[in-house]
Short mmCIF file of C-alpha atoms and ligand atoms in Angstrom, two decimals:
data_model
loop_
_atom_site.label_atom_id
_atom_site.label_comp_id
_atom_site.label_asym_id
_atom_site.label_seq_id
_atom_site.Cartn_x
_atom_site.Cartn_y
_atom_site.Cartn_z
CA MET A 1 221.90 187.68 152.46
CA ALA A 2 219.62 187.71 149.47
CA VAL A 3 220.31 183.90 148.72
CA LYS A 4 219.88 182.91 152.44
CA GLN A 5 216.65 184.86 152.40
CA ALA A 6 215.48 183.11 149.33
CA SER A 7 216.34 179.49 150.60
CA LEU A 8 214.47 179.85 154.04
CA PRO A 9 211.04 179.44 152.49
CA LEU A 10 212.64 176.51 150.59
CA PHE A 11 213.64 174.93 153.75
CA ALA A 12 210.40 175.49 155.36
CA ALA A 13 208.53 174.28 152.50
CA PHE A 14 210.61 171.28 152.65
CA PHE A 15 210.06 170.54 156.54
CA ALA A 16 206.42 171.10 156.07
CA ALA A 17 206.15 168.62 153.43
CA ALA A 18 208.06 166.16 155.40
CA LEU A 19 205.71 166.64 158.46
CA VAL A 20 202.64 166.43 156.13
CA GLY A 21 204.31 163.17 154.67
CA CYS A 22 204.72 161.75 158.52
CA ARG A 23 200.98 162.60 159.13
CA SER A 24 199.74 161.04 156.03
CA THR A 25 201.68 157.72 156.95
CA PRO A 26 201.90 157.30 160.57
CA GLU A 27 203.40 154.33 161.97
CA TYR A 28 200.46 153.28 163.79
CA ASP A 29 196.71 153.14 163.46
CA HIS A 30 196.19 153.90 167.39
CA VAL A 31 198.26 154.26 170.36
CA LEU A 32 196.81 153.94 173.70
CA THR A 33 198.79 156.13 176.45
CA ASN A 34 199.24 155.88 180.02
CA ALA A 35 198.29 152.34 180.24
CA ARG A 36 198.74 150.01 183.10
CA VAL A 37 199.16 146.99 181.20
CA ALA A 38 198.35 143.59 183.00
CA GLN A 39 201.32 141.19 182.00
CA PHE A 40 201.29 137.35 183.20
CA ASP A 41 204.24 135.65 184.92
CA GLY A 42 203.31 132.13 185.76
CA ASP A 43 199.88 132.59 187.83
CA ALA A 44 200.77 136.27 189.01
CA ILE A 45 199.46 139.25 187.14
CA SER A 46 201.54 142.43 187.44
CA PHE A 47 200.67 145.69 185.90
CA VAL A 48 203.62 147.96 183.81
CA ASN A 49 203.11 151.19 182.49
CA LEU A 50 203.33 151.33 178.87
CA HIS A 51 201.92 153.07 175.84
CA LEU A 52 200.18 150.33 173.33
CA ALA A 53 200.87 150.97 169.59
CA LEU A 54 198.27 149.11 167.40
CA ARG A 55 198.47 148.39 163.97
CA ASP A 56 196.00 146.31 161.87
CA GLY A 57 193.90 145.38 164.83
CA ARG A 58 196.93 143.78 166.56
CA ILE A 59 199.21 144.86 168.99
CA ALA A 60 202.43 146.19 166.91
CA GLU A 61 204.30 147.64 169.96
CA LEU A 62 204.62 147.67 173.62
CA ILE A 63 206.56 151.03 174.46
CA PRO A 64 207.77 151.88 177.97
CA ALA A 65 205.85 154.98 179.35
CA SER A 66 209.04 156.87 179.71
CA GLU A 67 209.73 156.89 176.04
CA ALA A 68 208.50 159.16 173.44
CA LEU A 69 205.02 158.47 171.95
CA PRO A 70 205.25 157.27 168.23
CA LEU A 71 203.12 158.97 165.25
CA ALA A 72 199.59 157.38 165.18
CA SER A 73 196.48 158.28 163.41
CA ASP A 74 194.56 158.16 166.44
CA THR A 75 195.57 158.46 170.28
CA THR A 76 193.69 157.73 173.49
CA ASP A 77 194.96 158.69 176.86
CA LEU A 78 193.84 156.14 179.14
CA THR A 79 194.95 158.06 182.30
CA GLY A 80 196.49 155.32 184.05
CA THR A 81 193.46 152.65 184.06
CA PHE A 82 193.97 149.03 184.10
CA VAL A 83 194.43 147.15 180.75
CA TYR A 84 193.45 143.38 180.87
CA PRO A 85 193.50 141.19 177.88
CA GLY A 86 189.93 140.91 176.54
CA LEU A 87 187.83 138.76 178.75
CA VAL A 88 186.55 135.67 177.24
CA ASP A 89 183.56 133.31 178.02
CA ALA A 90 184.90 130.04 177.32
CA HIS A 91 181.46 128.10 177.43
CA ALA A 92 178.17 129.87 176.38
CA HIS A 93 175.38 129.72 174.02
CA PHE A 94 175.84 133.09 172.30
CA MET A 95 172.79 132.75 170.02
CA ALA A 96 170.71 131.57 172.59
CA LEU A 97 171.57 134.48 174.86
CA GLY A 98 169.94 136.90 172.14
CA GLN A 99 167.12 134.69 171.93
CA ALA A 100 166.56 134.58 175.75
CA LEU A 101 165.96 138.49 175.16
CA GLU A 102 163.11 137.62 173.33
CA THR A 103 161.57 135.11 175.40
CA VAL A 104 159.46 134.95 178.61
CA ASP A 105 161.87 135.18 181.43
CA LEU A 106 161.08 132.69 184.03
CA VAL A 107 164.27 132.83 186.13
CA GLY A 108 163.69 133.52 189.95
CA THR A 109 160.03 132.42 189.89
CA ARG A 110 159.04 131.38 193.19
CA SER A 111 156.22 128.78 191.87
CA TRP A 112 154.64 127.22 188.80
CA ALA A 113 151.71 129.86 189.44
CA GLU A 114 154.32 132.74 188.85
CA CYS A 115 155.66 131.40 185.60
CA VAL A 116 152.04 130.74 184.29
CA GLU A 117 151.31 134.36 185.11
CA ARG A 118 154.46 135.45 183.41
CA VAL A 119 153.37 133.65 180.16
CA ARG A 120 150.00 135.29 180.47
CA GLN A 121 151.36 138.76 180.61
CA TYR A 122 153.78 137.92 177.90
CA LEU A 123 150.80 136.72 175.36
CA ALA A 124 148.83 139.99 176.18
CA ASP A 125 151.90 142.18 175.44
CA HIS A 126 153.27 140.14 172.36
CA PRO A 127 150.04 139.29 170.28
CA GLU A 128 152.34 138.83 166.99
CA VAL A 129 154.40 135.79 168.12
CA ALA A 130 153.18 132.27 166.62
CA VAL A 131 155.33 130.14 169.13
CA VAL A 132 155.72 131.32 172.76
CA ARG A 133 159.04 130.47 174.19
CA GLY A 134 160.10 130.60 177.76
CA ARG A 135 163.29 129.68 179.91
CA GLY A 136 164.53 129.90 183.29
CA TRP A 137 162.07 128.15 185.59
CA ASP A 138 163.73 125.93 188.29
CA GLN A 139 161.24 123.70 190.36
CA ASN A 140 164.16 124.02 193.04
CA ASP A 141 163.40 127.25 193.84
CA TRP A 142 159.44 126.68 194.07
CA THR A 143 158.09 126.24 197.58
CA LEU A 144 156.60 122.60 196.45
CA GLY A 145 159.60 121.64 194.32
CA GLU A 146 156.77 120.11 191.95
CA TRP A 147 157.39 119.53 188.22
CA PRO A 148 155.32 121.77 186.25
CA SER A 149 152.57 120.61 184.06
CA SER A 150 150.70 121.57 180.73
CA VAL A 151 147.16 121.81 182.45
CA GLU A 152 147.62 125.56 183.22
CA LEU A 153 149.32 126.38 179.87
CA ASP A 154 146.61 124.82 177.87
CA ALA A 155 144.06 127.21 179.19
CA LEU A 156 145.92 130.10 178.48
CA SER A 157 146.45 129.77 174.56
CA GLN A 158 145.98 128.02 171.21
CA LYS A 159 149.41 128.93 170.35
CA ALA A 160 152.23 126.12 170.75
CA ILE A 161 154.05 127.16 174.24
CA VAL A 162 157.50 125.83 175.26
CA LEU A 163 159.24 126.67 178.70
CA SER A 164 162.69 125.60 179.20
CA ARG A 165 164.08 124.66 182.53
CA ILE A 166 167.02 126.70 183.82
CA ASP A 167 169.52 124.38 182.83
CA GLY A 168 167.81 123.59 179.23
CA HIS A 169 167.72 119.97 179.98
CA ALA A 170 163.96 119.68 180.43
CA VAL A 171 160.88 121.80 179.09
CA VAL A 172 157.61 121.93 179.88
CA CYS A 173 155.02 122.42 177.02
CA ASN A 174 151.38 122.53 176.41
CA GLN A 175 149.31 119.81 174.65
CA ILE A 176 149.20 121.76 171.32
CA ALA A 177 152.99 121.53 171.17
CA LEU A 178 152.95 118.03 172.12
CA LYS A 179 150.20 117.18 169.66
CA GLN A 180 152.21 119.30 166.72
CA SER A 181 155.04 117.09 167.53
CA GLY A 182 153.16 113.84 167.74
CA ILE A 183 154.34 113.00 171.22
CA THR A 184 152.25 110.92 173.23
CA ALA A 185 152.21 109.12 176.36
CA ALA A 186 153.67 105.72 174.31
CA THR A 187 156.48 107.83 172.79
CA ARG A 188 159.96 106.58 173.84
CA ILE A 189 163.46 107.62 173.24
CA GLU A 190 166.73 106.91 174.28
CA GLY A 191 168.35 109.22 176.67
CA GLY A 192 165.26 111.18 177.35
CA GLU A 193 161.86 111.02 179.37
CA ILE A 194 158.41 112.07 178.54
CA ILE A 195 157.01 112.58 182.16
CA THR A 196 153.34 111.13 182.28
CA ALA A 197 150.65 111.13 184.72
CA ALA A 198 147.45 108.98 184.81
CA GLY A 199 148.61 107.69 181.54
CA LYS A 200 148.90 110.95 179.70
CA PRO A 201 151.97 113.06 178.93
CA THR A 202 152.26 115.89 181.62
CA GLY A 203 153.80 118.21 179.29
CA VAL A 204 157.32 117.82 180.75
CA LEU A 205 160.02 116.38 178.41
CA VAL A 206 163.57 115.61 179.71
CA ASP A 207 167.06 115.64 177.88
CA ASN A 208 166.65 113.85 174.58
CA ALA A 209 162.73 113.87 174.72
CA GLU A 210 163.38 117.53 173.83
CA THR A 211 164.54 116.80 170.35
CA LEU A 212 161.09 115.39 169.42
CA LEU A 213 159.40 118.67 169.42
CA ARG A 214 158.51 119.98 165.97
CA ILE A 215 157.88 123.53 166.18
CA ALA A 216 158.49 126.61 164.07
CA GLU A 217 162.20 127.42 164.17
CA PRO A 218 163.19 131.04 164.45
CA SER A 219 163.40 132.74 161.05
CA ARG A 220 166.96 133.88 159.62
CA GLU A 221 165.84 137.44 160.31
CA GLU A 222 165.08 136.31 163.96
CA LYS A 223 168.33 134.76 164.34
CA ILE A 224 170.39 137.81 163.00
CA ARG A 225 168.66 139.80 165.69
CA TYR A 226 169.39 137.39 168.43
CA LEU A 227 173.30 137.45 167.11
CA GLN A 228 173.47 141.33 167.26
CA ALA A 229 171.51 141.69 170.66
CA ALA A 230 173.99 138.76 172.03
CA GLU A 231 177.25 140.78 170.82
CA ARG A 232 175.72 144.26 172.14
CA TRP A 233 175.10 142.57 175.75
CA CYS A 234 178.53 140.94 175.88
CA ILE A 235 180.48 143.72 174.93
CA GLU A 236 178.58 146.03 177.46
CA LEU A 237 179.74 143.40 180.05
CA GLY A 238 183.56 143.60 178.97
CA LEU A 239 183.64 140.26 176.73
CA THR A 240 185.82 140.32 173.66
CA SER A 241 185.06 136.68 172.60
CA VAL A 242 182.86 133.70 173.48
CA HIS A 243 183.17 129.84 172.85
CA ASP A 244 179.70 128.82 171.67
CA ALA A 245 179.14 125.22 173.12
CA GLY A 246 177.39 123.89 170.09
CA LEU A 247 175.59 125.36 167.18
CA PRO A 248 174.22 123.30 163.89
CA THR A 249 175.96 123.77 160.65
CA GLY A 250 173.32 126.33 159.25
CA ASP A 251 173.79 128.43 162.14
CA ILE A 252 177.52 128.55 161.78
CA MET A 253 177.42 129.37 158.28
CA LEU A 254 174.98 132.33 159.02
CA ILE A 255 177.39 133.61 161.50
CA ASP A 256 180.14 133.39 158.84
CA SER A 257 178.50 135.40 156.16
CA LEU A 258 177.22 137.89 159.02
CA GLN A 259 180.85 138.33 159.94
CA ARG A 260 182.37 138.57 156.43
CA ALA A 261 179.57 141.34 155.78
CA GLY A 262 180.57 143.26 159.14
CA GLY A 263 176.91 142.57 160.53
CA LEU A 264 178.81 140.53 163.31
CA ARG A 265 182.07 141.91 164.92
CA MET A 266 182.74 139.60 167.90
CA PRO A 267 185.25 136.93 167.42
CA LEU A 268 183.82 133.54 168.23
CA TYR A 269 184.65 130.11 168.75
CA VAL A 270 182.13 127.98 167.49
CA MET A 271 181.60 124.23 168.50
CA VAL A 272 179.74 122.24 165.91
CA SER A 273 176.58 120.62 167.41
CA GLU A 274 177.40 116.96 166.68
CA SER A 275 175.22 114.40 164.42
CA PRO A 276 176.43 111.76 162.01
CA GLU A 277 175.90 114.28 159.08
CA ALA A 278 177.74 117.12 161.00
CA LEU A 279 180.65 114.93 161.37
CA ASP A 280 180.79 113.72 157.97
CA HIS A 281 180.15 117.38 156.49
CA TRP A 282 182.78 118.82 158.66
CA LEU A 283 185.41 116.45 158.37
CA GLN A 284 185.25 116.68 154.80
CA ARG A 285 185.47 120.00 154.47
CA GLY A 286 188.12 120.81 157.32
CA PRO A 287 188.45 123.52 159.68
CA LEU A 288 186.89 127.11 159.14
CA GLU A 289 189.13 129.88 160.05
CA THR A 290 188.72 133.48 159.65
CA ASP A 291 189.73 136.56 161.75
CA TRP A 292 186.58 136.42 163.32
CA LEU A 293 185.42 132.77 163.33
CA SER A 294 187.55 129.37 164.42
CA VAL A 295 185.45 126.09 163.70
CA ARG A 296 187.61 122.89 164.51
CA SER A 297 185.68 121.33 167.34
CA PHE A 298 182.64 119.18 167.90
CA LYS A 299 180.34 119.34 170.82
CA PHE A 300 178.70 116.36 172.25
CA TYR A 301 176.56 115.42 175.36
CA SER A 302 177.24 112.51 177.55
CA ASP A 303 174.42 113.16 180.11
CA GLY A 304 171.99 115.71 181.36
CA ALA A 305 171.88 118.09 184.33
CA LEU A 306 171.96 117.53 188.03
CA GLY A 307 168.79 119.80 188.55
CA SER A 308 166.48 117.53 186.39
CA ARG A 309 168.23 114.46 187.64
CA GLY A 310 169.49 113.81 184.17
CA ALA A 311 173.32 113.87 185.37
CA LEU A 312 174.59 110.14 185.17
CA LEU A 313 175.97 109.06 188.63
CA ARG A 314 177.76 106.22 189.70
CA ALA A 315 175.70 105.56 192.71
CA PRO A 316 172.03 106.44 192.77
CA TYR A 317 170.36 109.92 193.52
CA ARG A 318 170.25 110.72 197.14
CA ASP A 319 166.75 111.88 196.52
CA ARG A 320 165.50 109.15 194.14
CA HIS A 321 166.92 105.95 195.03
CA ASP A 322 166.10 103.82 191.88
CA HIS A 323 167.44 106.42 189.74
CA PHE A 324 171.33 107.09 188.35
CA GLY A 325 170.06 109.72 185.72
CA LEU A 326 170.37 109.56 181.99
CA ALA A 327 173.02 108.51 179.30
CA LEU A 328 172.56 110.52 176.52
CA ARG A 329 174.59 109.07 173.73
CA ASP A 330 175.31 105.48 173.34
CA GLN A 331 179.21 104.60 174.30
CA THR A 332 179.67 102.55 170.99
CA TYR A 333 178.56 105.69 169.11
CA LEU A 334 180.81 108.08 171.18
CA ARG A 335 183.90 105.83 170.94
CA THR A 336 183.62 105.51 167.27
CA ALA A 337 182.82 109.25 166.85
CA ALA A 338 185.95 109.94 169.17
CA ALA A 339 188.55 107.67 167.31
CA ARG A 340 187.26 109.41 163.80
CA ILE A 341 187.63 113.06 165.52
CA ALA A 342 191.07 112.28 166.86
CA LYS A 343 192.44 111.00 163.59
CA ALA A 344 191.08 113.95 161.81
CA GLY A 345 192.84 116.19 164.37
CA TRP A 346 189.57 117.76 165.72
CA GLN A 347 188.76 118.94 168.90
CA MET A 348 186.11 116.86 170.97
CA ASN A 349 184.25 118.63 173.74
CA THR A 350 181.71 116.66 175.62
CA HIS A 351 179.42 117.59 178.16
CA ALA A 352 179.59 115.77 181.35
CA ILE A 353 177.90 116.39 184.61
CA GLY A 354 177.76 113.37 186.59
CA ASP A 355 180.66 111.27 187.91
CA SER A 356 179.62 108.16 185.91
CA ALA A 357 179.36 110.64 182.66
CA ASN A 358 182.73 111.89 183.55
CA HIS A 359 184.48 108.61 184.20
CA LEU A 360 182.75 107.12 180.87
CA VAL A 361 184.16 110.36 178.67
CA LEU A 362 187.55 110.38 180.20
CA SER A 363 187.68 106.80 179.40
CA ILE A 364 186.43 107.27 175.78
CA TYR A 365 189.10 110.21 175.41
CA ARG A 366 192.16 108.18 176.91
CA GLU A 367 191.50 105.38 174.34
CA ALA A 368 190.91 107.63 171.37
CA LEU A 369 193.90 109.93 172.15
CA GLY A 370 196.09 107.15 173.05
CA ALA A 371 195.53 105.48 169.62
CA LYS A 372 198.63 105.58 167.35
CA THR A 373 196.45 107.26 164.42
CA ALA A 374 195.41 110.04 166.79
CA LYS A 375 196.98 113.55 165.93
CA PRO A 376 198.81 115.33 168.81
CA ASP A 377 198.02 118.07 171.16
CA LEU A 378 194.07 117.94 170.45
CA ARG A 379 193.13 119.61 173.74
CA TRP A 380 189.76 117.62 174.11
CA ARG A 381 187.72 119.26 176.80
CA VAL A 382 185.22 117.89 179.09
CA GLU A 383 182.65 120.81 179.57
CA HIS A 384 181.34 121.37 183.06
CA ALA A 385 183.39 118.55 184.80
CA GLN A 386 181.06 118.93 187.61
CA VAL A 387 180.99 115.89 189.66
CA VAL A 388 184.25 114.06 189.26
CA SER A 389 185.57 111.13 191.52
CA PRO A 390 189.00 111.85 192.91
CA GLU A 391 190.60 109.06 191.10
CA ASP A 392 189.32 110.28 187.78
CA ARG A 393 190.61 113.66 188.30
CA LYS A 394 194.27 112.64 187.56
CA GLU A 395 193.00 111.80 183.98
CA PHE A 396 193.10 115.50 183.37
CA GLY A 397 196.41 117.06 182.05
CA GLY A 398 199.27 114.65 181.56
CA SER A 399 200.57 113.46 177.94
CA LEU A 400 196.95 113.34 176.82
CA GLY A 401 196.13 116.88 177.81
CA ILE A 402 192.49 116.34 178.54
CA VAL A 403 191.08 119.86 179.74
CA PRO A 404 188.30 120.37 182.33
CA SER A 405 186.22 123.43 181.25
CA VAL A 406 184.24 124.91 183.97
CA GLN A 407 181.60 127.63 184.98
CA PRO A 408 182.18 128.82 188.38
CA THR A 409 178.78 130.49 188.79
CA HIS A 410 177.34 126.88 188.52
CA ALA A 411 178.84 126.27 192.10
CA THR A 412 176.79 129.00 193.61
CA SER A 413 173.69 128.54 191.57
CA ASP A 414 173.68 124.88 192.83
CA MET A 415 174.99 124.61 196.19
CA ASP A 416 171.81 125.11 198.09
CA TRP A 417 170.24 121.86 196.56
CA ALA A 418 173.37 119.95 195.02
CA PRO A 419 173.84 118.28 198.49
CA VAL A 420 170.08 116.93 198.27
CA ARG A 421 170.76 115.22 194.90
CA LEU A 422 174.18 114.06 195.80
CA GLY A 423 174.67 113.29 199.42
CA ALA A 424 177.42 115.09 201.64
CA ASP A 425 179.61 112.27 201.05
CA ARG A 426 179.77 113.26 197.26
CA MET A 427 179.71 117.01 197.62
CA PRO A 428 183.67 117.17 197.79
CA HIS A 429 183.82 115.73 194.41
CA ALA A 430 181.82 118.44 192.77
CA TYR A 431 182.77 121.96 191.69
CA ALA A 432 185.98 121.09 192.64
CA TYR A 433 187.61 123.85 190.61
CA ARG A 434 190.94 124.09 192.48
CA SER A 435 191.64 120.36 192.24
CA LEU A 436 190.88 120.33 188.77
CA ARG A 437 193.11 123.15 187.79
CA GLU A 438 196.02 121.59 189.64
CA ALA A 439 195.59 118.29 187.96
CA ASN A 440 195.36 120.01 184.48
CA GLY A 441 198.82 121.39 185.21
CA GLY A 442 198.00 124.71 186.55
CA TRP A 443 195.34 126.22 183.86
CA ILE A 444 191.56 125.93 183.38
CA PRO A 445 189.36 127.57 181.12
CA LEU A 446 186.22 129.28 182.64
CA GLY A 447 182.85 130.17 181.45
CA THR A 448 179.31 130.86 182.41
CA ASP A 449 177.15 128.63 180.23
CA PHE A 450 175.13 131.71 179.67
CA PRO A 451 172.03 132.21 179.24
CA ILE A 452 171.72 129.39 182.01
CA GLU A 453 173.69 131.62 183.80
CA HIS A 454 173.90 135.44 183.59
CA PRO A 455 176.53 136.55 181.07
CA ASN A 456 178.56 138.87 183.44
CA PRO A 457 182.13 137.97 183.99
CA MET A 458 182.43 139.72 187.33
CA TYR A 459 179.75 137.24 188.52
CA THR A 460 182.34 134.45 187.60
CA ILE A 461 185.22 136.12 189.83
CA LEU A 462 182.93 136.45 192.59
CA ALA A 463 181.73 132.75 192.47
CA ALA A 464 185.32 131.51 191.83
CA THR A 465 187.16 133.33 194.40
CA ALA A 466 184.72 133.92 197.33
CA ARG A 467 182.59 131.08 196.19
CA ARG A 468 179.61 133.33 197.20
CA ALA A 469 176.32 134.01 195.25
CA LEU A 470 174.99 137.65 194.27
CA ASP A 471 173.27 137.92 197.25
CA GLY A 472 176.49 137.29 199.49
CA HIS A 473 175.61 133.86 201.06
CA PRO A 474 176.83 132.00 202.26
CA LEU A 475 179.04 134.49 204.32
CA GLY A 476 181.82 132.30 204.61
CA GLY A 477 181.87 130.83 201.13
CA PHE A 478 180.65 127.40 199.63
CA GLN A 479 183.61 124.55 199.96
CA THR A 480 186.34 127.54 199.83
CA GLU A 481 189.08 124.80 199.72
CA GLU A 482 188.24 124.95 195.97
CA ALA A 483 188.41 128.57 195.18
CA LEU A 484 190.70 130.20 192.73
CA THR A 485 192.73 133.15 193.43
CA LEU A 486 191.76 136.33 191.72
CA ASP A 487 194.74 135.99 189.31
CA GLN A 488 193.80 132.29 188.46
CA THR A 489 190.34 133.32 187.77
CA ILE A 490 191.41 136.03 185.38
CA LEU A 491 193.71 133.72 183.61
CA GLY A 492 191.01 131.22 183.06
CA MET A 493 188.87 134.06 181.25
CA THR A 494 192.08 135.23 179.14
CA ARG A 495 194.83 133.18 178.51
CA ASP A 496 193.63 129.87 179.61
CA ALA A 497 190.31 130.29 177.52
CA ALA A 498 192.67 131.18 174.46
CA ARG A 499 194.63 127.99 175.15
CA SER A 500 191.47 125.74 175.27
CA SER A 501 190.52 127.04 171.59
CA PHE A 502 194.34 126.86 170.21
CA ARG A 503 194.30 131.10 170.28
CA GLU A 504 197.35 131.35 172.38
CA GLY A 505 199.82 133.73 170.15
CA GLN A 506 196.44 135.22 169.01
CA ALA A 507 194.56 136.24 172.07
CA GLY A 508 194.44 135.81 175.87
CA GLU A 509 197.53 137.96 176.62
CA ILE A 510 198.68 141.47 175.98
CA ARG A 511 201.86 140.83 173.81
CA LEU A 512 203.51 141.69 170.64
CA GLY A 513 201.50 140.41 167.47
CA ASN A 514 198.35 139.45 169.50
CA TRP A 515 194.88 141.05 168.38
CA ALA A 516 194.44 144.19 170.35
CA ASP A 517 191.45 142.74 172.49
CA PHE A 518 191.38 144.72 175.76
CA THR A 519 188.93 144.72 178.66
CA ILE A 520 189.90 148.19 180.85
CA PHE A 521 188.77 149.08 184.23
CA ASP A 522 189.35 152.08 186.47
CA THR A 523 190.65 150.02 189.19
CA ASN A 524 192.97 147.14 189.83
CA LEU A 525 190.49 144.40 190.11
CA SER A 526 192.45 143.11 193.05
CA GLU A 527 191.47 145.84 195.10
CA ILE A 528 187.89 145.39 194.88
CA GLU A 529 185.55 143.89 197.67
CA PRO A 530 184.09 140.55 196.41
CA MET A 531 180.68 141.80 197.16
CA ASN A 532 181.37 144.92 195.06
CA LEU A 533 182.59 142.97 191.90
CA PRO A 534 179.01 142.43 190.58
CA LYS A 535 178.64 145.98 190.20
CA THR A 536 182.02 146.90 188.57
CA GLN A 537 181.73 147.70 185.12
CA ALA A 538 184.42 147.59 182.11
CA LEU A 539 185.27 151.01 181.24
CA GLN A 540 186.22 150.58 177.85
CA VAL A 541 186.13 147.19 175.49
CA TRP A 542 188.54 147.25 172.55
CA ILE A 543 188.12 144.37 169.99
CA HIS A 544 190.81 143.73 167.00
CA GLY A 545 191.99 147.34 167.58
CA GLU A 546 188.74 149.31 167.43
CA ARG A 547 186.93 150.67 170.66
CA ARG A 548 183.67 148.99 170.94
CA LYS A 549 182.48 150.58 174.36
ZN1 ZN B 1 176.34 124.73 177.67
#
């Protein structure tokens, strides 16, 4: 008895030590319990009751809900909520989103006079700014539909004022800004227009003419503020990653250094804004890949936008009979660049809105990707693919794997005036997301092009599935034969977005080994009435295994 009594404390001590040992080295960093986890099967999404075990930011195990919980440093009970793979915006302007928060907001103005009034108010509220930047005007929303002019801005201030159109493809600035930049009525630029009246520039610069502006760039501190503000807003809306559709090398290196220092924790797929120098630099340097940043693609522009009549069309504009739009880059330049990029194994992503621009880009892609020296599986993207002739549509997908990358809210933003530009006969070729998806073999990456559109991914779901604007019009939806299903839309913002950035096996699906990036809702999105989608909010957002919302 005496021996047994003596041994009990020993056993107890042994078990206690074993337990402490387990607790100090749990198998997982985090376990999310009672999750309804979205699983993809072809085009369909179903939910499976699971516990998600995370380690080192990744999904380490998917455990059936009936099984015992493993040991983890931390446990979160998700109480049966719906876990989707983290939502991605496959075409956006991340830094510009943060910058947009610090500019005069001209979205929704009903007249040029209202724009001028907002600038006047901004100047009064922000006496410290050296350059007044604004964005979001759209003369299509104004009663008169007229181009704005510098006259009213000249009366406001001696500071440079630059106001971007909603699509970024035109600006109106004051005469001070023109003078600082040396722009006169005699200035000419290929792929751009300096609008004049009575022999004087009106202040409106279209497409490439914007590049002539020489006004102060935002400082490094301002840019960091923009990036961090964009990150906060994106996470609040449920986004876990963004494809930035074009930044110069300096801004990319700023993002990389900020991410390495922990000052920015949003995974980004950044396209390099093309220039002869940028191509030389990056093709020699090679891709940049970290856990937070992937740089292996270039962004080109082939034409402008439909709203400012810069989109390059095969037949003239219905509302300007002598005008076909603007080619922003020389064809030979694009062809030479494409051949180089294909050989180097980089991705080429080109903005193409008009049917002529899409035709041209597809033919350049075909030639470059079909060359013997081209690397395989480069997934070159046509950004927007907005007006595509039916015979050109079949050039997507197939053995060359050219990918259409579209933004469903463009359809509902443009639907009221696009027929005026295109005419009814060309409308079936426009915003044809379902046809493009089919041509591409059943997948299509989706984005918003924010800050041109609102960054909220719920607006994308509404526009893609119901083809209705935020105010609900039109009741029956716009060209609904081109609508996507809800599941196709979610796939476009997760799996397909990942695939279009070579991130399958890393993100886009809730699978063993992928990053633990989740957007969690308290409802199955398929049970939400379309017009209730815009007010639906993500409950939790996880990025690389860490809860961020
Ligand atoms: Zn864009």
